[in-house]
Amino acid sequence: MFLDMEGFRSLSKDDFRVLTIVEMGMRNHEIVPSKLVHRIASLRYGGTSKVLDNLHLHKLLHHDSSKYDGFRLTDLGYDYLAIKALVNRGVFVSVGNKIGEGKESEIFEVSREDGTVLAMKLHRLGRTSFRAVANQRDYLGHRTSYNWLYLSRLAATKEFAFMKALEEHGFPVPNAVDYNRHCVIMSLVQGYPLAQVKQMQNPEIVFERIIGLLVRLAEHGLIHCDYNEFNIMIDDDEKVTIIDFPQMVSVDHRNAQMYFDRDVECIFKFFHKRFSLSFQESPDDIDGSEVDMDENGRPYFSSIAKGPGFLDKELAASGFARKQIEGGVEKDADSGEESEDGAHSSELNESDISGVDSLHLGEQGWHGSDGSGLEQTLNCDDEKGIVEENQQNSEAGQTNGLETQDVSDKEEDNQTMNSKDIELTKRLKNQNRRVIASMRGGRKSLASRNTYKDKGRRSSHNSKIQKQLSNW
Ligand code: ADP
Ligand code: MG
């Protein structure tokens, strides 16, 4: 199996531009109206129609005319956007075979220019698991039916951040190379998932190592939450590598104990069944950690000493909203409990999404915002204001469909942007900054003023944006 990259090289700059416009439109449209795409793309001589036909032909867009004429991105279209951004950044030059498929992801080999092979994980939340999305109904309010795009991106962002942090703390995890949208690039693990290993020289030693790593993770403030034979890789020397991190949570999570015990149980069950290990006696040593165990050798979560400088707190300080770490990205396995708490979910998810967006704004990868949290909140409000502003002033109830955050997103692909795009982005960002400044200064934002004079100003400001968009 391979990813259909046939059309990739033949796509033009306009193709990618229109693809990006559809992606941006999907922020607030399940199906992005063709009219809207035409208006924003404003290519000459029917250029947009040709581009849309070409993207449809390559299965990068799905056409829908059930309610009105429009398009949405396909998985492949979203893949191409992420791959394009990473190829432009020089992360890799070609995509090879599929090497793995998880519950909510596909993993491919990719090659660097020097021939080094890396692994590319494409997150596909909501595609194979409707339940995961259904349980997240409160996440995005009206965005319910198309939040696969956001959930997948959130999963990739988290996975990259966790992997990087774990690597820096000496855990045996793949090297986190880069990420974009729903796509994470990491080193290729030489080995096989534990699930495929039928025989082992030293199952006891491997077992102790695996449980030891689980305890050490908890000492660092984190619980894996999907710690099983599919997410533990093992090589010919029986060296262990842990993979698959988007669902990790902090030890402060309200269900931490349950997640920890469940992870422990998975490993105990697997080694008992596959290698007939019996656990009447406690393992001699759990990877150097001092931890109390029950009569069957299962470590007690409550006895794990949590050292200073927890990783969960470190991640929180690096721009992750606290709730992101505490909440994890739910997969099928642990979705039930979370979704019962609707209020919590909705709060968590809004912060998740704004967190992802601000992370994406950062040049240095996953260190995005200044971590103040305030900025995130303000940004979010500002954008709402500006969108409202645009909507109020748009003709005949039509909106231009663009949020300023969308424009910020486009920064990821700055290589594909022309100078007009950059100028537009700058202007919108500046405006954002002004609104933030005015809010910090205790003044009302432009969007919230309601005087006649201000309406006029809004209108002229809006027509400026419209003009810029039509030039774009
Ligand atoms: P999911 O989150 O969907 O479960 P995983 O990260 O567990 O996805 O990956 C699915 C499978 O892909 C793994 O079981 C493994 O076989 C393979 N895989 C994932 N990451 C790597 C990697 N870095 N190197 C080699 N194989 C990998
Ligand atoms: Mg997995």
XYZ file of C-alpha atoms and ligand atoms in Angstrom:
500
model
C 0.000 0.000 0.000
C 1.155 3.483 -0.758
C -0.128 7.025 -0.662
C -1.360 8.184 -4.052
C 1.280 10.788 -4.785
C 0.840 10.622 -8.549
C -0.722 14.041 -8.903
C 1.470 15.750 -6.326
C 4.282 16.979 -8.568
C 1.923 18.063 -11.322
C -0.022 20.426 -9.068
C 0.575 24.112 -9.681
C 0.833 26.970 -7.254
C -2.783 27.903 -8.074
C -3.892 24.344 -7.320
C -2.345 24.531 -3.862
C -3.730 28.002 -3.343
C -7.286 26.887 -4.083
C -6.787 23.774 -1.958
C -5.691 26.020 0.910
C -8.719 28.259 0.400
C -11.027 25.247 0.719
C -9.150 24.232 3.865
C -9.639 27.711 5.281
C -13.284 27.739 4.297
C -13.807 24.495 6.203
C -13.319 26.454 9.397
C -16.894 27.534 9.171
C -18.425 25.550 6.324
C -18.864 21.834 6.162
C -19.076 22.196 2.405
C -17.301 25.313 1.203
C -19.531 27.112 -1.317
C -17.996 27.226 -4.795
C -18.965 30.887 -4.993
C -16.850 31.607 -1.946
C -13.845 29.799 -3.380
C -14.221 31.711 -6.637
C -14.467 34.998 -4.817
C -11.404 34.463 -2.659
C -9.256 32.809 -5.313
C -10.309 35.331 -7.973
C -8.227 33.729 -10.681
C -8.670 35.203 -14.096
C -10.512 33.774 -17.110
C -12.392 31.045 -15.269
C -9.130 29.820 -13.782
C -10.745 28.829 -10.497
C -13.187 26.446 -12.201
C -10.349 24.713 -14.023
C -8.379 24.395 -10.806
C -11.400 23.040 -8.916
C -11.991 20.493 -11.708
C -8.362 19.421 -11.565
C -8.392 19.062 -7.765
C -11.620 17.099 -7.989
C -10.136 14.871 -10.686
C -7.161 14.089 -8.456
C -9.572 13.289 -5.592
C -8.195 16.080 -3.447
C -11.612 17.706 -3.184
C -15.026 16.164 -2.804
C -17.845 17.839 -4.725
C -21.224 18.214 -3.065
C -24.254 19.834 -4.586
C -26.941 18.465 -2.308
C -27.706 21.788 -0.604
C -25.658 24.167 -2.710
C -22.679 23.790 -4.994
C -19.529 23.334 -2.951
C -16.434 21.378 -2.054
C -14.688 19.885 0.950
C -11.187 18.544 1.371
C -10.698 14.813 1.131
C -8.184 12.974 3.332
C -5.824 13.024 0.380
C -6.300 16.767 -0.120
C -5.408 17.400 3.515
C -2.448 15.008 3.219
C -1.159 16.914 0.183
C -1.320 20.232 2.027
C 0.694 18.883 4.951
C 3.155 17.064 2.699
C 3.613 20.168 0.551
C 4.424 22.284 3.613
C 6.942 19.704 4.897
C 8.541 19.154 1.502
C 8.882 22.927 1.124
C 10.602 23.019 4.508
C 13.048 20.393 3.261
C 11.991 17.779 5.811
C 11.731 15.017 3.202
C 11.672 14.637 -0.569
C 9.580 11.554 -1.283
C 6.869 9.340 0.168
C 7.222 5.564 0.152
C 5.249 2.567 1.337
C 2.719 2.327 4.081
C 4.342 0.635 7.078
C 1.585 0.742 9.617
C -2.031 1.456 10.238
C -3.410 2.283 13.631
C -6.902 2.858 14.890
C -6.778 6.438 13.764
C -3.712 6.867 11.651
C -1.691 5.676 8.706
C 2.100 5.473 8.789
C 4.306 5.794 5.715
C 7.996 5.805 5.035
C 9.406 9.072 3.719
C 12.929 9.773 2.467
C 15.184 12.665 3.147
C 17.360 14.076 0.396
C 20.364 12.109 1.727
C 18.381 8.868 1.562
C 17.602 8.612 5.291
C 14.215 6.997 5.781
C 11.812 8.496 8.323
C 8.287 7.627 9.433
C 5.327 9.878 8.606
C 2.220 9.486 10.727
C -0.990 10.901 9.274
C -3.633 11.284 11.967
C -7.154 10.488 10.858
C -9.364 11.113 13.830
C -13.024 10.773 13.126
C -12.562 8.838 9.901
C -12.451 5.309 11.206
C -13.893 6.115 14.584
C -17.182 7.894 14.389
C -17.572 7.426 18.138
C -14.532 9.515 18.889
C -16.079 12.385 16.985
C -19.597 11.803 18.213
C -18.295 12.003 21.758
C -16.701 15.311 21.031
C -19.897 17.011 19.929
C -19.328 19.897 22.293
C -15.820 20.471 21.053
C -16.517 22.911 18.340
C -20.142 23.851 18.637
C -21.447 24.250 15.125
C -18.368 22.676 13.649
C -19.475 19.194 14.698
C -19.587 17.368 11.423
C -16.284 18.466 10.051
C -14.102 18.555 13.111
C -12.065 15.582 11.862
C -9.722 18.136 10.446
C -9.235 19.881 13.776
C -9.111 16.743 15.877
C -6.507 15.218 13.574
C -4.413 18.336 13.745
C -4.723 18.514 17.501
C -3.628 14.880 17.786
C -0.544 15.546 15.654
C 0.385 18.660 17.599
C 0.147 16.847 20.887
C 1.935 13.786 19.653
C 4.849 15.856 18.424
C 5.103 17.849 21.645
C 4.972 14.778 23.886
C 7.444 12.836 21.774
C 9.905 15.693 21.808
C 9.620 16.207 25.544
C 9.985 12.486 26.281
C 12.992 12.231 24.017
C 14.632 15.134 25.812
C 14.116 13.329 29.093
C 15.803 10.168 27.896
C 12.755 8.018 27.215
C 13.094 5.461 24.417
C 10.787 7.104 21.862
C 11.243 7.957 18.174
C 13.074 11.163 17.389
C 10.444 13.868 16.751
C 11.555 15.570 13.538
C 8.744 17.933 12.525
C 5.004 18.245 12.090
C 2.427 20.071 10.040
C -1.358 19.926 10.293
C -2.266 16.271 11.002
C 1.127 14.918 10.012
C 4.059 14.028 12.299
C 7.517 13.131 11.015
C 9.670 10.979 13.278
C 12.553 8.579 13.062
C 11.803 5.100 11.815
C 11.863 2.550 14.609
C 13.794 -0.565 13.683
C 11.722 -3.342 15.124
C 8.210 -4.694 15.398
C 5.212 -4.039 17.561
C 5.342 -6.294 20.600
C 2.056 -7.807 19.397
C 3.928 -9.471 16.516
C 6.668 -10.953 18.694
C 6.049 -14.641 19.353
C 9.318 -15.528 21.020
C 11.714 -13.672 23.234
C 15.042 -14.460 24.851
C 14.320 -12.585 28.060
C 10.615 -11.892 28.462
C 11.023 -11.162 32.204
C 13.625 -8.490 31.569
C 11.566 -6.910 28.788
C 8.467 -7.021 30.983
C 10.255 -5.302 33.851
C 11.644 -2.704 31.508
C 8.194 -1.947 30.104
C 6.544 -1.657 33.532
C 9.552 0.356 34.688
C 9.034 2.828 31.858
C 5.379 3.202 32.791
C 6.370 4.013 36.374
C 9.069 6.418 35.213
C 6.563 8.167 32.945
C 4.280 8.653 35.954
C 7.228 9.964 37.971
C 7.599 12.525 35.202
C 3.927 13.460 35.509
C 2.473 11.576 32.553
C 0.338 8.525 31.817
C 0.412 6.965 28.358
C -3.240 5.818 28.346
C -2.812 3.401 25.434
C 0.111 1.390 26.744
C -0.197 -1.987 25.086
C 1.520 -4.458 22.752
C 0.608 -2.353 19.677
C 2.287 0.785 20.953
C 5.488 -0.804 22.200
C 8.073 -1.650 19.568
C 10.843 -4.138 20.128
C 13.976 -4.758 18.062
C 16.172 -7.828 17.532
C 18.204 -6.956 20.646
C 14.961 -6.738 22.623
C 15.325 -3.013 22.988
C 12.028 -1.287 23.722
C 10.657 1.859 22.038
C 7.361 3.457 23.059
C 5.167 5.071 20.373
C 1.740 6.708 19.987
C 1.298 9.653 22.354
C -1.638 11.928 21.505
C -3.879 10.530 24.215
C -1.370 10.952 27.064
C -2.627 12.731 30.165
C -1.161 14.315 33.248
C -1.004 12.419 36.548
C -3.259 15.225 37.796
C -6.055 14.103 35.494
C -9.136 13.197 37.486
C -9.080 9.676 36.024
C -5.306 9.287 36.280
C -5.429 6.301 38.616
C -7.838 4.427 36.349
C -5.724 5.120 33.229
C -2.542 4.088 34.997
C -4.040 0.854 36.331
C -5.467 0.047 32.925
C -2.052 0.514 31.278
C -0.455 -1.753 33.904
C -3.161 -4.373 33.419
C -2.672 -4.462 29.622
C 1.008 -5.280 30.016
C 0.458 -7.864 32.731
C -2.232 -9.615 30.700
C -0.174 -9.641 27.517
C 2.949 -11.104 29.128
C 0.897 -13.651 31.009
C -0.906 -14.823 27.876
C 1.958 -14.655 25.366
C 4.943 -15.623 27.500
C 3.189 -17.394 30.389
C 4.784 -15.101 32.941
C 3.240 -15.541 36.339
C 3.181 -12.693 38.781
C 2.863 -14.386 42.129
C 5.953 -12.523 43.158
C 6.741 -8.931 42.597
C 9.279 -8.109 39.937
C 12.695 -7.777 41.603
C 13.271 -4.261 40.510
C 11.174 -1.824 38.583
C 13.755 -0.033 36.509
C 15.451 1.450 39.564
C 12.273 3.092 40.871
C 11.075 2.760 44.412
C 7.437 2.004 44.215
C 5.039 -0.087 46.264
C 3.449 -3.070 44.596
C 0.511 -5.297 45.368
C 0.904 -9.031 45.972
C 0.920 -9.645 42.213
C 3.610 -7.107 41.488
C 1.362 -4.377 40.116
C 2.747 -0.942 40.999
C 0.497 1.294 43.121
C -0.143 4.581 41.383
C -0.487 6.364 44.712
C 3.014 5.341 45.814
C 4.782 6.820 42.798
C 6.951 9.726 43.837
C 6.451 12.677 41.561
C 9.694 14.541 41.200
C 10.101 18.276 40.721
C 9.770 19.719 37.221
C 7.133 17.378 35.942
C 6.970 16.962 32.223
C 3.268 17.754 32.200
C 3.995 21.120 33.803
C 6.923 21.708 31.474
C 4.660 21.102 28.510
C 2.065 23.407 29.995
C 4.723 26.103 30.339
C 5.712 25.671 26.708
C 2.458 26.973 25.379
C 0.125 24.071 25.990
C -3.056 24.926 27.761
C -3.101 22.979 30.992
C -6.318 21.299 29.993
C -4.721 19.893 26.882
C -2.295 17.935 28.973
C -4.854 16.948 31.528
C -7.449 16.061 28.964
C -5.539 14.174 26.292
C -7.025 13.494 22.895
C -9.642 10.902 23.346
C -9.527 7.773 21.345
C -12.084 5.031 21.355
C -10.474 3.408 24.331
C -11.005 6.237 26.738
C -13.728 8.309 25.252
C -16.621 7.172 27.407
C -15.821 8.770 30.712
C -14.725 12.041 29.289
C -17.779 12.708 27.261
C -20.058 12.404 30.239
C -18.831 15.736 31.388
C -20.179 17.940 28.678
C -19.161 21.231 30.198
C -15.644 20.068 30.740
C -15.388 18.738 27.213
C -16.542 21.887 25.616
C -14.204 24.032 27.674
C -11.341 21.686 27.033
C -11.927 21.565 23.371
C -12.152 25.258 22.806
C -8.846 25.695 24.549
C -7.422 22.773 22.622
C -8.295 24.361 19.368
C -7.034 27.808 20.222
C -3.931 26.155 21.634
C -3.302 24.375 18.377
C -3.748 27.529 16.431
C -1.348 29.475 18.540
C 1.099 26.619 18.434
C 0.937 26.741 14.698
C 1.770 30.408 14.751
C 5.126 29.713 16.381
C 8.134 29.629 14.136
C 10.052 27.233 16.344
C 7.669 24.356 16.001
C 5.777 23.454 19.094
C 6.756 26.372 21.288
C 4.080 28.656 20.033
C 2.487 31.193 22.272
C 4.147 32.916 25.143
C 2.136 30.608 27.327
C 0.322 33.449 28.979
C -3.036 31.986 28.123
C -4.364 35.531 28.146
C -3.189 36.070 24.634
C -4.907 32.912 23.490
C -8.185 34.014 25.004
C -7.894 37.477 23.608
C -6.973 36.220 20.195
C -9.965 34.005 20.174
C -12.317 36.810 21.116
C -10.753 39.235 18.719
C -11.166 36.879 15.870
C -14.788 36.315 16.710
C -15.235 40.054 16.698
C -13.608 40.486 13.358
C -15.578 37.676 11.828
C -18.761 39.213 13.156
C -17.657 42.479 11.755
C -17.124 40.990 8.357
C -20.403 39.170 8.502
C -22.346 42.287 9.453
C -20.999 44.127 6.507
C -21.071 41.482 3.860
C -23.551 41.819 1.096
C -26.865 39.972 0.920
C -26.094 37.814 3.905
C -23.012 36.345 2.299
C -19.833 36.250 4.299
C -16.391 36.184 2.956
C -16.006 33.103 5.152
C -12.557 34.025 6.346
C -11.499 34.217 9.936
C -8.295 35.970 10.707
C -7.124 32.816 12.394
C -7.470 31.124 9.043
C -5.147 33.629 7.598
C -2.713 32.904 10.401
C -2.916 29.230 9.556
C -1.858 30.011 6.102
C 1.455 31.161 7.499
C 2.470 27.535 7.737
C 2.710 27.462 4.019
C 4.447 30.740 3.619
C 6.607 29.300 0.922
C 3.565 29.020 -1.260
C 2.316 32.489 -0.515
C 2.903 35.366 -2.794
C 3.776 38.802 -1.537
C 0.139 39.941 -1.548
C -0.754 37.068 0.722
C 1.993 38.021 3.120
C 0.907 41.617 3.139
C -2.682 40.662 3.811
C -1.635 38.365 6.640
C 0.499 41.111 8.132
C -2.314 43.616 8.008
C -4.778 41.270 9.620
C -2.261 40.336 12.301
C -1.567 43.990 12.983
C -5.235 44.603 13.330
C -5.463 41.693 15.697
C -2.659 43.158 17.743
C -4.374 46.540 17.888
C -7.533 44.925 19.172
C -5.569 43.011 21.787
C -3.820 46.196 22.834
C -7.092 48.057 23.092
C -8.570 45.273 25.203
C -5.528 45.178 27.432
C -5.809 48.911 27.826
C -9.366 48.427 29.070
C -10.910 49.954 25.978
C -13.582 48.296 23.972
C -12.535 46.458 20.873
C -13.501 47.872 17.526
C -15.931 45.068 17.001
C -17.846 45.742 20.181
C -18.422 49.451 19.604
C -21.850 50.353 18.498
C -21.917 53.989 17.517
C -22.981 55.218 14.167
C -19.507 56.568 13.506
C -17.932 53.246 14.311
C -20.297 51.418 12.057
C -19.042 53.570 9.246
C -15.497 52.828 10.191
C -16.190 49.155 10.385
C -17.697 49.227 6.994
C -14.751 50.995 5.423
C -12.362 48.686 7.238
C -14.331 45.720 6.000
C -14.354 46.927 2.451
C -10.563 47.252 2.748
C -10.347 43.609 3.755
C -12.689 42.633 0.950
C -10.537 44.553 -1.470
C -7.401 42.855 -0.251
C -9.042 39.489 -0.508
C -10.126 40.162 -4.035
C -6.554 41.099 -4.955
C -5.229 37.945 -3.380
P -2.278 4.782 16.168
O -2.241 6.035 16.966
O -3.261 4.892 15.057
O -2.466 3.550 16.998
P 0.569 4.230 16.033
O 1.424 5.396 16.329
O 0.375 3.264 17.149
O -0.856 4.685 15.449
O 1.177 3.481 14.768
C 0.532 2.378 14.146
C 1.573 1.357 13.728
O 2.500 1.963 12.811
C 2.433 0.848 14.865
O 1.840 -0.266 15.491
C 3.724 0.497 14.185
O 3.648 -0.774 13.583
C 3.818 1.517 13.063
N 4.656 2.668 13.457
C 4.255 3.795 14.074
N 5.276 4.644 14.272
C 6.374 4.049 13.771
C 7.759 4.426 13.662
N 8.216 5.586 14.120
N 8.614 3.545 13.074
C 8.160 2.367 12.606
N 6.878 1.951 12.650
C 5.973 2.774 13.226
Mg -1.202 2.752 18.306
